[in-house]
Amino acid sequence: MSTDDQPGRPQTRAEARAAREAAEREAAEAAVPEIPQAPEDAKLRFPPVAQPVSASEASPPPLNAPHESSAEAGASSHGSLSDPQARRNGLSDERSEESKPASPRDRRFLTTMLAVVGVLVVIAAGLGAVSLFQGPRISQVTVDPAEAIQVSGSRVILTANQSLQQIDESQVTVEPDVPFTVDAAGRSIGIRFTVPLDDATDYTVSIAGVAGEGGGRASDLRTSFSTPASEVFLLNRSDKDDSIFRTDLSGENAVPVFTHARINDYRATATSLVVAVEDDDGSRVLVMDHQGENVHELTLPGDGYVSSVQVSDRGGLVGYIYSDRTITEDSGRASVLVTQLLSGDDEPHIVEVGGEEASIAEWQFVPDSAAVLFIDFAGTLSLDDRSGDAGAQNMGIAMQLLGVSRGTYTAIVERADQSIVELNLADGSETPLEASDPDYGPATSISPFPGGTLRHIVARDESGLPTGQAIIRVDDDGAAEPIIEVAAGSAILQACPSPSGQYAAVTVAPDLVDNAYDDMLVPLPTTLETHLIDLRSGEELVALTGFDVSWCQTAPAF
């Protein structure tokens, strides 16, 4: 055995130092636990570390990116998570996210929005340039052709694509020629026709040199529209029932719209029929649509009889002559003039003269107004606007009311000295009615229309007996020609021009000797025929069985 292994042997200094160092190493290894090694395929995989982009490779900010304010720059410089001060202030990761540059998706959205805005700007600039170089254009046209052939005052309204400079009437033309007025404001140009238009006609409205309010190039505006063919209503009486028919001007498509045992009178508006019927207890006034439906009855002043029915389409009124069933020397009303609303929403109003109800010999609504023109039994001619409360205005003494013109507020009356005058209802001035050329003599009735008059002439022999009758068409310049003539033994009851003066309806009672009268409130021959005549060509279109064409303002009398 070696002496080195012997216990208790004293150690040298070197051996003692070596033993101490070995003991310290063992103590250190015993204090650190052994960490087990995971298999190679079970080790955690960390993503690669993102490499910073160099300043030379960084993308420039977009052109529309907002500049950071000094406060935002300061916050960004002190808001990094690597900054100890930031961590002490508790700045969150959201602050760090806000300081990051926009993602590619955000940049694509901004680019798309910029492109859309740019396109809209280009379009707006293009439209402005087109408007500047082309001038104003029509964007909308408003017109009611059906109304235009029935009443005066209808309009065609042109709406432009921009506000316009002032339009003068001289810039406007209408073909075929028709009188009109112009009212323009802003983008709208209104052309008002002062007379009704012809039916089945193509109209063209042109406006020259129209300029925008902001200047630029002027342009010509033009629009066209077509009016419909006319339809009329006609009353036909028979031994059984009376009927009101609607028909075109050929007479081949007549349709009955209302039937009653005794139809005394009727009138038509643009939308309604007003019919006076006779019952055992007196008259009734019914209002209905053009199909004879939606009927309502008007309240009369009492139990009595109605005649001479007329309508004011513009004023929405119906008027008639009313008489009580029972009249004595001390009580009862005879031949008073009554007006009331077509709707029936009011009570009947009796026309007064000098504060008293007046008996009326004859009357007419003034076309295109709510005024009535009448002659009382004392021979006083009066004008009363039923839309106001001014009352009746004295227009002098008159023997006969021959007619009232459409659109001119002018009446043709026979004065007490038998002179025929044209009376201006607005100011009371009057001028003599010129004789026709050739002169066919005095007329028993005159029906005005735009452009002339229809005059009923009766030829008589030396003893005063009629030898024949005719309707004479007289132009505004006085040129005259007959449009229909009947021999002795027949009679012309009435001549009514169409609203525009394009046609005429002439009611004839043939063979008076064998033509018995009916028993209505206003008796008429039982056989009546209506001749429709084209006043432009003078040709007769058709002869219809019946009378009281809806073109007429009043029913015929004999």
Coordinates of C-alpha atoms in Angstrom, one line a residue:
M1 CA 0.0 0.0 0.0
S2 CA 1.3 3.4 -0.9
T3 CA 2.0 6.0 1.7
D4 CA -0.3 8.5 -0.1
D5 CA -3.4 6.5 0.8
Q6 CA -2.6 6.3 4.4
P7 CA -5.1 8.0 6.6
G8 CA -4.0 10.7 9.0
R9 CA -0.8 11.4 7.2
P10 CA 0.0 15.1 7.3
Q11 CA -0.7 17.0 3.9
T12 CA 1.6 19.3 2.3
R13 CA 0.6 22.9 1.5
A14 CA 0.1 22.1 -2.2
E15 CA -2.1 19.1 -1.5
A16 CA -4.3 21.0 0.9
R17 CA -4.9 23.8 -1.7
A18 CA -5.8 21.3 -4.4
A19 CA -8.2 19.5 -2.1
R20 CA -9.9 22.8 -1.2
E21 CA -10.4 23.8 -4.9
A22 CA -11.9 20.4 -5.7
A23 CA -14.4 20.7 -2.8
E24 CA -15.5 24.2 -4.0
R25 CA -16.1 22.8 -7.6
E26 CA -18.3 20.0 -6.2
A27 CA -20.3 22.4 -4.1
A28 CA -21.0 24.7 -7.1
E29 CA -22.1 21.8 -9.3
A30 CA -24.4 20.5 -6.6
A31 CA -26.2 24.0 -6.3
V32 CA -27.2 24.2 -10.1
P33 CA -29.9 21.6 -11.0
E34 CA -29.4 19.7 -14.3
I35 CA -31.7 20.9 -17.1
P36 CA -33.0 18.1 -19.2
Q37 CA -32.4 18.4 -22.9
A38 CA -35.4 18.3 -25.2
P39 CA -35.3 16.3 -28.4
E40 CA -34.2 18.2 -31.5
D41 CA -37.7 18.1 -33.1
A42 CA -39.5 19.4 -30.0
K43 CA -37.5 22.6 -29.7
L44 CA -39.6 25.9 -30.0
R45 CA -39.4 27.6 -33.4
F46 CA -39.2 31.4 -33.2
P47 CA -40.0 33.6 -36.2
P48 CA -37.2 35.2 -37.9
V49 CA -36.3 38.6 -36.6
A50 CA -37.6 41.4 -38.9
Q51 CA -34.8 43.3 -40.3
P52 CA -35.0 47.1 -40.3
V53 CA -35.4 48.9 -43.6
S54 CA -32.6 51.3 -44.4
A55 CA -33.4 54.9 -45.0
S56 CA -32.5 54.6 -48.6
E57 CA -35.0 51.8 -49.2
A58 CA -37.9 53.3 -47.2
S59 CA -41.0 54.3 -49.3
P60 CA -41.8 58.0 -49.4
P61 CA -45.0 59.1 -47.6
P62 CA -48.1 59.6 -49.9
L63 CA -48.7 63.1 -51.3
N64 CA -51.8 63.6 -49.3
A65 CA -50.4 62.3 -46.0
P66 CA -50.9 65.0 -43.3
H67 CA -47.8 66.4 -41.7
E68 CA -47.3 65.6 -38.0
S69 CA -47.7 68.5 -35.6
S70 CA -44.9 69.3 -33.3
A71 CA -46.9 67.8 -30.4
E72 CA -47.5 64.6 -32.3
A73 CA -43.8 64.4 -33.2
G74 CA -42.8 64.9 -29.6
A75 CA -45.2 62.2 -28.5
S76 CA -43.9 59.8 -31.2
S77 CA -40.2 60.4 -30.2
H78 CA -41.0 59.6 -26.5
G79 CA -43.5 56.9 -27.1
S80 CA -41.2 54.0 -27.9
L81 CA -41.4 50.8 -25.7
S82 CA -37.7 50.8 -25.6
D83 CA -37.8 54.2 -23.9
P84 CA -37.7 53.7 -20.1
Q85 CA -39.6 56.9 -19.5
A86 CA -42.4 55.7 -21.8
R87 CA -42.6 52.4 -19.8
R88 CA -42.8 54.4 -16.6
N89 CA -45.7 56.5 -18.0
G90 CA -47.6 53.2 -18.9
L91 CA -47.8 53.9 -22.6
S92 CA -49.7 51.0 -24.3
D93 CA -49.0 49.0 -27.4
E94 CA -51.9 51.0 -29.2
R95 CA -49.7 54.1 -29.1
S96 CA -47.0 52.2 -30.8
E97 CA -49.5 51.0 -33.4
E98 CA -50.6 54.5 -34.2
S99 CA -47.1 55.6 -35.0
K100 CA -46.7 52.7 -37.5
P101 CA -46.9 53.6 -41.2
A102 CA -50.2 52.8 -43.1
S103 CA -50.7 49.2 -44.3
P104 CA -50.8 48.4 -48.0
R105 CA -54.6 47.9 -47.8
D106 CA -55.0 51.5 -46.4
R107 CA -52.9 52.9 -49.1
R108 CA -54.9 51.1 -51.8
F109 CA -58.2 52.5 -50.3
L110 CA -56.8 56.1 -50.3
T111 CA -55.6 55.7 -53.9
T112 CA -59.1 54.5 -55.0
M113 CA -60.8 57.3 -53.3
L114 CA -58.5 59.8 -54.9
A115 CA -59.2 58.3 -58.3
V116 CA -63.0 58.5 -57.8
V117 CA -62.8 62.1 -56.7
G118 CA -60.5 62.9 -59.7
V119 CA -63.0 61.3 -62.1
L120 CA -65.9 63.3 -60.7
V121 CA -63.9 66.5 -60.9
V122 CA -63.2 65.7 -64.6
I123 CA -66.8 64.9 -65.3
A124 CA -68.0 68.1 -63.6
A125 CA -65.5 70.2 -65.5
G126 CA -66.5 68.5 -68.8
L127 CA -70.1 69.2 -68.2
G128 CA -69.4 72.8 -67.4
A129 CA -67.4 73.1 -70.6
V130 CA -70.1 71.4 -72.6
S131 CA -72.7 73.8 -71.1
L132 CA -70.4 76.8 -71.8
F133 CA -69.8 75.8 -75.5
Q134 CA -73.3 74.4 -76.3
G135 CA -75.5 76.8 -74.5
P136 CA -78.8 76.1 -72.6
R137 CA -80.7 72.9 -73.3
I138 CA -84.3 71.7 -72.6
S139 CA -84.5 69.3 -69.7
Q140 CA -88.3 69.1 -69.4
V141 CA -91.5 70.1 -71.3
T142 CA -94.9 70.4 -69.6
V143 CA -98.1 70.7 -71.7
D144 CA -101.7 69.4 -71.7
P145 CA -102.8 69.1 -75.3
A146 CA -106.3 67.9 -74.4
E147 CA -107.0 71.0 -72.3
A148 CA -105.4 73.2 -75.0
I149 CA -108.1 72.5 -77.6
Q150 CA -110.9 73.2 -75.1
V151 CA -110.1 76.4 -73.3
S152 CA -107.9 79.5 -73.8
G153 CA -105.0 80.2 -71.5
S154 CA -103.4 76.8 -71.7
R155 CA -99.6 76.7 -71.4
V156 CA -96.5 74.9 -72.6
I157 CA -93.7 75.2 -70.1
L158 CA -90.1 74.6 -71.1
T159 CA -87.5 74.0 -68.3
A160 CA -83.9 74.5 -69.2
N161 CA -80.8 72.9 -67.7
Q162 CA -79.7 76.2 -66.2
S163 CA -81.0 79.7 -65.2
L164 CA -81.6 81.9 -68.2
Q165 CA -81.3 85.5 -69.2
Q166 CA -84.5 87.5 -69.8
I167 CA -86.6 86.1 -72.7
D168 CA -88.4 88.6 -75.0
E169 CA -91.6 87.7 -76.7
S170 CA -89.9 88.5 -80.1
Q171 CA -87.6 85.5 -79.6
V172 CA -90.6 83.1 -79.6
T173 CA -92.4 81.6 -82.6
V174 CA -95.3 79.1 -82.7
E175 CA -96.2 77.2 -85.8
P176 CA -99.0 77.1 -86.9
D177 CA -99.4 80.7 -85.9
V178 CA -101.5 81.3 -82.8
P179 CA -101.5 84.3 -80.4
F180 CA -99.6 83.9 -77.2
T181 CA -97.9 85.6 -74.3
V182 CA -94.5 84.8 -72.6
D183 CA -93.7 84.5 -68.9
A184 CA -90.1 83.4 -68.2
A185 CA -88.2 83.2 -64.9
G186 CA -85.2 81.3 -63.7
R187 CA -85.0 78.1 -65.7
S188 CA -88.6 78.1 -66.9
I189 CA -90.2 79.6 -70.0
G190 CA -94.0 79.6 -70.1
I191 CA -95.9 80.2 -73.4
R192 CA -99.5 80.9 -72.7
F193 CA -101.9 80.5 -75.7
T194 CA -104.6 83.2 -75.5
V195 CA -107.0 81.2 -77.6
P196 CA -107.8 77.4 -77.8
L197 CA -105.7 75.4 -80.2
D198 CA -106.9 73.4 -83.2
D199 CA -107.5 69.7 -82.7
A200 CA -105.4 66.9 -84.4
T201 CA -102.6 69.4 -85.2
D202 CA -98.8 69.3 -84.7
Y203 CA -97.5 72.5 -83.0
T204 CA -93.9 73.6 -82.8
V205 CA -92.6 76.2 -80.3
S206 CA -89.2 77.7 -81.0
I207 CA -87.2 80.2 -78.9
A208 CA -84.2 81.8 -80.6
G209 CA -81.0 83.1 -78.9
V210 CA -81.5 81.7 -75.4
A211 CA -78.5 82.5 -73.2
G212 CA -77.6 81.3 -69.7
E213 CA -77.7 83.7 -66.8
G214 CA -73.9 83.3 -66.3
G215 CA -73.2 84.0 -70.0
G216 CA -71.6 81.7 -72.5
R217 CA -72.9 80.6 -75.9
A218 CA -76.5 81.1 -76.8
S219 CA -78.7 78.4 -78.3
D220 CA -82.1 77.9 -79.9
L221 CA -84.7 75.8 -77.9
R222 CA -87.4 73.9 -79.8
T223 CA -90.2 71.5 -78.8
S224 CA -93.2 70.0 -80.5
F225 CA -96.5 68.5 -79.4
S226 CA -99.7 67.1 -81.0
T227 CA -103.3 67.9 -80.0
P228 CA -105.8 65.1 -79.9
A229 CA -108.9 64.8 -82.2
S230 CA -112.0 66.5 -80.9
E231 CA -114.9 64.8 -79.2
V232 CA -118.3 66.4 -78.6
F233 CA -121.4 65.7 -76.6
L234 CA -124.8 65.8 -78.2
L235 CA -128.4 65.6 -76.9
N236 CA -130.9 63.3 -78.6
R237 CA -134.6 63.2 -77.6
S238 CA -136.9 60.3 -78.4
D239 CA -140.4 59.1 -77.5
K240 CA -139.0 56.9 -74.7
D241 CA -135.9 58.4 -73.1
D242 CA -133.5 61.3 -73.8
S243 CA -129.8 60.5 -74.1
I244 CA -126.6 62.5 -74.1
F245 CA -124.0 60.9 -76.4
R246 CA -120.3 61.3 -76.7
T247 CA -118.9 61.0 -80.3
D248 CA -116.0 61.9 -82.5
L249 CA -116.5 64.2 -85.4
S250 CA -117.3 61.3 -87.8
G251 CA -120.4 60.4 -85.8
E252 CA -119.6 56.7 -86.2
N253 CA -118.5 56.1 -82.7
A254 CA -121.3 57.6 -80.6
V255 CA -121.6 56.2 -77.1
P256 CA -124.5 57.1 -74.7
V257 CA -123.2 58.4 -71.4
F258 CA -126.4 59.5 -69.6
T259 CA -130.1 58.6 -70.2
H260 CA -133.2 60.1 -68.5
A261 CA -136.9 60.3 -69.3
R262 CA -136.7 64.1 -69.7
I263 CA -133.4 66.0 -70.2
N264 CA -134.2 69.6 -70.4
D265 CA -130.7 71.0 -70.8
Y266 CA -127.0 70.2 -70.2
R267 CA -123.5 71.7 -70.5
A268 CA -120.0 70.2 -70.5
T269 CA -116.8 71.3 -68.8
A270 CA -113.3 69.7 -69.3
T271 CA -114.1 67.1 -66.7
S272 CA -117.9 67.2 -65.9
L273 CA -121.4 67.1 -67.3
V274 CA -124.1 69.3 -65.8
V275 CA -127.5 68.0 -66.6
A276 CA -130.9 69.6 -65.9
V277 CA -133.7 67.0 -65.8
E278 CA -137.5 67.4 -65.3
D279 CA -139.4 65.3 -62.8
D280 CA -143.0 65.5 -61.7
D281 CA -142.0 67.9 -58.9
G282 CA -139.9 70.2 -61.0
S283 CA -136.3 70.3 -62.1
R284 CA -133.1 68.7 -60.7
V285 CA -129.5 69.6 -61.6
L286 CA -127.1 66.7 -61.7
V287 CA -123.3 66.9 -61.9
M288 CA -121.4 63.8 -63.2
D289 CA -118.1 62.8 -64.9
H290 CA -117.9 62.3 -68.7
Q291 CA -118.8 58.6 -68.3
G292 CA -122.1 59.6 -66.6
E293 CA -120.8 58.3 -63.3
N294 CA -120.1 59.7 -59.8
V295 CA -123.3 61.7 -59.8
H296 CA -124.2 64.3 -57.2
E297 CA -127.2 66.7 -57.1
L298 CA -127.0 70.4 -56.6
T299 CA -129.2 72.2 -54.1
L300 CA -131.7 74.5 -55.8
P301 CA -133.1 77.7 -54.3
G302 CA -136.5 75.9 -53.9
D303 CA -139.0 73.7 -55.6
G304 CA -139.0 75.0 -59.2
Y305 CA -137.8 74.8 -62.7
V306 CA -134.4 75.3 -64.3
S307 CA -133.5 76.5 -67.8
S308 CA -130.6 78.1 -69.7
V309 CA -127.8 76.1 -67.9
Q310 CA -124.3 77.4 -68.4
V311 CA -120.9 76.6 -66.9
S312 CA -117.7 78.5 -66.1
D313 CA -114.9 76.1 -66.4
R314 CA -112.3 78.6 -65.1
G315 CA -114.5 79.7 -62.2
G316 CA -115.8 76.3 -61.3
L317 CA -119.4 77.6 -61.4
V318 CA -122.7 76.5 -62.8
G319 CA -125.4 79.1 -63.6
Y320 CA -129.1 78.8 -64.6
I321 CA -132.4 80.6 -64.8
Y322 CA -134.7 79.5 -61.9
S323 CA -138.4 80.0 -61.4
D324 CA -140.5 78.8 -58.4
R325 CA -143.3 76.3 -59.2
T326 CA -145.9 78.5 -57.6
I327 CA -145.8 82.2 -58.5
T328 CA -148.4 84.8 -57.4
E329 CA -148.5 88.6 -57.5
D330 CA -147.1 88.7 -54.0
S331 CA -144.8 85.7 -53.8
G332 CA -142.5 83.5 -55.9
R333 CA -139.4 84.1 -57.9
A334 CA -139.5 84.2 -61.7
S335 CA -136.5 84.0 -64.0
V336 CA -133.8 84.8 -61.4
L337 CA -130.2 84.1 -62.3
V338 CA -128.5 81.6 -59.9
T339 CA -124.8 80.6 -59.6
Q340 CA -123.2 78.0 -57.4
L341 CA -120.1 75.8 -57.3
L342 CA -120.0 72.8 -59.5
S343 CA -118.8 70.8 -56.5
G344 CA -122.0 71.5 -54.6
D345 CA -120.1 72.7 -51.6
D346 CA -122.0 75.9 -51.3
E347 CA -125.6 77.2 -51.4
P348 CA -127.1 78.7 -54.5
H349 CA -126.6 82.5 -54.9
I350 CA -129.2 84.7 -56.7
V351 CA -127.8 87.6 -58.7
E352 CA -129.1 91.0 -57.5
V353 CA -129.3 94.4 -59.1
G354 CA -129.4 97.3 -56.8
G355 CA -129.8 95.1 -53.8
E356 CA -132.8 93.2 -55.2
E357 CA -133.2 89.9 -56.9
A358 CA -133.7 90.7 -60.6
S359 CA -135.6 88.8 -63.3
I360 CA -133.3 88.1 -66.2
A361 CA -134.2 88.0 -69.9
E362 CA -130.9 86.6 -71.2
W363 CA -127.4 86.0 -69.9
Q364 CA -124.0 84.5 -70.6
F365 CA -120.9 83.6 -68.6
V366 CA -117.9 85.6 -69.9
P367 CA -115.5 83.0 -71.3
D368 CA -112.5 82.2 -69.2
S369 CA -113.8 84.0 -66.1
A370 CA -116.4 83.8 -63.3
A371 CA -118.3 86.9 -64.5
V372 CA -121.9 86.9 -65.8
L373 CA -123.2 89.3 -68.4
F374 CA -127.0 89.7 -68.4
I375 CA -130.0 91.8 -69.5
D376 CA -132.8 92.2 -67.1
F377 CA -136.5 92.7 -67.9
A378 CA -136.0 96.4 -67.7
G379 CA -133.4 96.3 -70.5
T380 CA -130.3 97.1 -68.3
L381 CA -127.1 95.3 -69.3
S382 CA -125.0 94.4 -66.3
L383 CA -121.7 92.7 -65.5
D384 CA -121.2 90.8 -62.3
D385 CA -118.0 89.1 -61.3
R386 CA -119.2 86.2 -59.1
S387 CA -115.7 85.6 -57.8
G388 CA -115.8 88.9 -55.8
D389 CA -118.4 90.9 -53.9
A390 CA -118.5 94.1 -56.0
G391 CA -122.0 93.4 -57.3
A392 CA -123.5 94.2 -60.6
Q393 CA -122.0 97.0 -62.8
N394 CA -124.3 98.9 -65.1
M395 CA -123.2 98.6 -68.8
G396 CA -126.0 100.7 -70.3
I397 CA -129.2 99.7 -72.1
A398 CA -129.3 96.8 -74.5
M399 CA -131.9 95.0 -76.5
Q400 CA -130.0 91.8 -77.2
L401 CA -126.9 90.0 -76.1
L402 CA -125.5 88.5 -79.3
G403 CA -122.3 86.9 -78.0
V404 CA -119.1 87.1 -75.9
S405 CA -115.6 86.6 -77.4
R406 CA -113.2 84.1 -76.0
G407 CA -109.9 85.5 -74.6
T408 CA -110.7 89.2 -75.4
Y409 CA -113.3 90.1 -72.7
T410 CA -115.4 91.6 -75.4
A411 CA -119.2 91.3 -75.9
I412 CA -121.3 91.9 -79.0
V413 CA -124.6 93.6 -78.1
E414 CA -127.5 95.3 -79.8
R415 CA -128.1 98.7 -78.3
A416 CA -131.5 100.4 -77.9
D417 CA -131.1 102.2 -81.2
Q418 CA -130.5 98.8 -82.9
S419 CA -126.9 99.5 -83.5
I420 CA -124.5 96.5 -83.1
V421 CA -121.4 97.3 -81.1
E422 CA -118.4 95.5 -79.7
L423 CA -118.3 96.3 -76.0
N424 CA -115.0 96.2 -74.0
L425 CA -116.1 94.7 -70.7
A426 CA -112.9 95.9 -69.0
D427 CA -113.3 99.6 -69.5
G428 CA -116.8 100.0 -71.0
S429 CA -115.6 101.4 -74.4
E430 CA -117.4 100.3 -77.5
T431 CA -116.9 100.4 -81.3
P432 CA -119.4 99.7 -84.1
L433 CA -119.3 96.2 -85.5
E434 CA -118.2 96.4 -89.1
A435 CA -120.5 95.2 -91.8
S436 CA -119.3 92.1 -93.8
D437 CA -118.0 92.2 -97.4
P438 CA -120.2 91.5 -99.1
D439 CA -122.9 92.8 -96.8
Y440 CA -125.6 90.2 -96.1
G441 CA -127.6 92.5 -93.9
P442 CA -128.3 92.5 -90.2
A443 CA -127.8 89.3 -88.2
T444 CA -130.3 87.7 -85.8
S445 CA -127.4 86.2 -83.8
I446 CA -123.6 86.5 -83.8
S447 CA -121.2 83.9 -82.4
P448 CA -117.6 85.1 -82.0
F449 CA -114.6 82.8 -82.4
P450 CA -110.8 83.5 -82.6
G451 CA -110.4 85.1 -86.0
G452 CA -114.0 86.0 -86.8
T453 CA -117.7 85.5 -86.2
L454 CA -120.6 83.3 -87.4
R455 CA -123.6 85.4 -88.3
H456 CA -127.1 84.0 -88.7
I457 CA -128.8 85.8 -91.6
V458 CA -132.5 85.5 -92.5
A459 CA -133.5 86.6 -96.0
R460 CA -137.0 88.0 -96.3
D461 CA -139.3 89.1 -99.1
E462 CA -141.0 92.5 -99.4
S463 CA -143.8 91.4 -97.0
G464 CA -141.3 90.3 -94.3
L465 CA -141.8 86.6 -94.7
P466 CA -138.5 84.5 -94.6
T467 CA -137.3 83.1 -97.9
G468 CA -134.3 81.3 -96.6
Q469 CA -131.6 81.3 -93.9
A470 CA -127.8 81.1 -93.9
I471 CA -124.8 81.0 -91.6
I472 CA -122.1 83.5 -92.8
R473 CA -118.5 83.1 -91.8
V474 CA -116.9 86.6 -91.4
D475 CA -113.2 87.1 -90.9
D476 CA -111.7 89.8 -88.7
D477 CA -111.0 91.8 -91.9
G478 CA -114.7 91.6 -92.9
A479 CA -114.4 89.0 -95.7
A480 CA -117.6 86.9 -95.7
E481 CA -118.9 83.7 -97.2
P482 CA -121.8 81.4 -96.5
I483 CA -121.0 78.0 -95.0
I484 CA -124.6 76.6 -94.9
E485 CA -127.9 77.7 -96.4
V486 CA -131.5 76.3 -95.9
A487 CA -134.6 77.0 -97.9
A488 CA -137.9 78.4 -96.7
G489 CA -139.8 75.9 -94.7
S490 CA -136.7 74.9 -92.6
A491 CA -135.0 76.9 -89.9
I492 CA -131.6 77.4 -88.4
L493 CA -131.8 77.3 -84.6
Q494 CA -128.2 77.8 -83.6
A495 CA -124.6 78.0 -84.9
C496 CA -121.8 77.3 -82.5
P497 CA -118.0 77.5 -83.4
S498 CA -115.6 75.1 -81.8
P499 CA -113.3 76.7 -79.2
S500 CA -110.6 77.5 -81.7
G501 CA -112.9 78.4 -84.6
Q502 CA -111.7 75.3 -86.5
Y503 CA -115.2 73.8 -86.9
A504 CA -118.8 74.9 -86.6
A505 CA -121.9 73.0 -85.5
V506 CA -125.1 74.3 -87.1
T507 CA -128.5 73.0 -85.7
V508 CA -131.3 72.8 -88.3
A509 CA -135.0 72.1 -87.9
P510 CA -136.1 70.7 -91.2
D511 CA -139.7 70.7 -92.6
L512 CA -141.2 72.9 -89.9
V513 CA -144.8 72.2 -91.2
D514 CA -144.5 68.5 -90.4
N515 CA -142.1 68.9 -87.5
A516 CA -144.1 68.9 -84.3
Y517 CA -142.8 70.5 -81.1
D518 CA -142.0 68.6 -77.9
D519 CA -143.6 69.3 -74.5
M520 CA -140.4 70.2 -72.6
L521 CA -140.0 73.3 -70.5
V522 CA -138.3 75.0 -73.5
P523 CA -140.2 73.5 -76.5
L524 CA -138.2 72.5 -79.6
P525 CA -139.1 70.7 -82.8
T526 CA -138.9 67.0 -82.3
T527 CA -136.6 66.4 -85.3
L528 CA -133.4 68.3 -85.2
E529 CA -130.1 67.7 -87.0
T530 CA -126.6 69.1 -86.4
H531 CA -124.3 69.8 -89.3
L532 CA -120.5 69.8 -88.5
I533 CA -118.5 72.0 -90.9
D534 CA -114.8 72.5 -91.3
L535 CA -114.4 76.3 -91.2
R536 CA -110.9 76.1 -92.7
S537 CA -112.0 74.4 -95.9
G538 CA -115.7 75.1 -95.8
E539 CA -116.6 71.4 -96.3
E540 CA -119.3 69.7 -94.3
L541 CA -118.0 66.7 -92.3
V542 CA -121.2 65.0 -91.2
A543 CA -124.8 65.6 -90.2
L544 CA -125.8 64.1 -86.9
T545 CA -129.2 63.4 -85.3
G546 CA -129.5 65.5 -82.2
F547 CA -128.7 69.1 -81.1
D548 CA -127.1 71.2 -78.3
V549 CA -123.5 70.3 -79.2
S550 CA -121.2 70.8 -76.2
W551 CA -119.3 73.6 -78.1
C552 CA -122.3 75.8 -77.5
Q553 CA -122.4 78.1 -74.5
T554 CA -126.2 78.0 -74.3
A555 CA -129.0 75.6 -75.5
P556 CA -130.9 76.5 -78.7
A557 CA -134.2 78.3 -78.6
F558 CA -136.8 78.9 -81.2

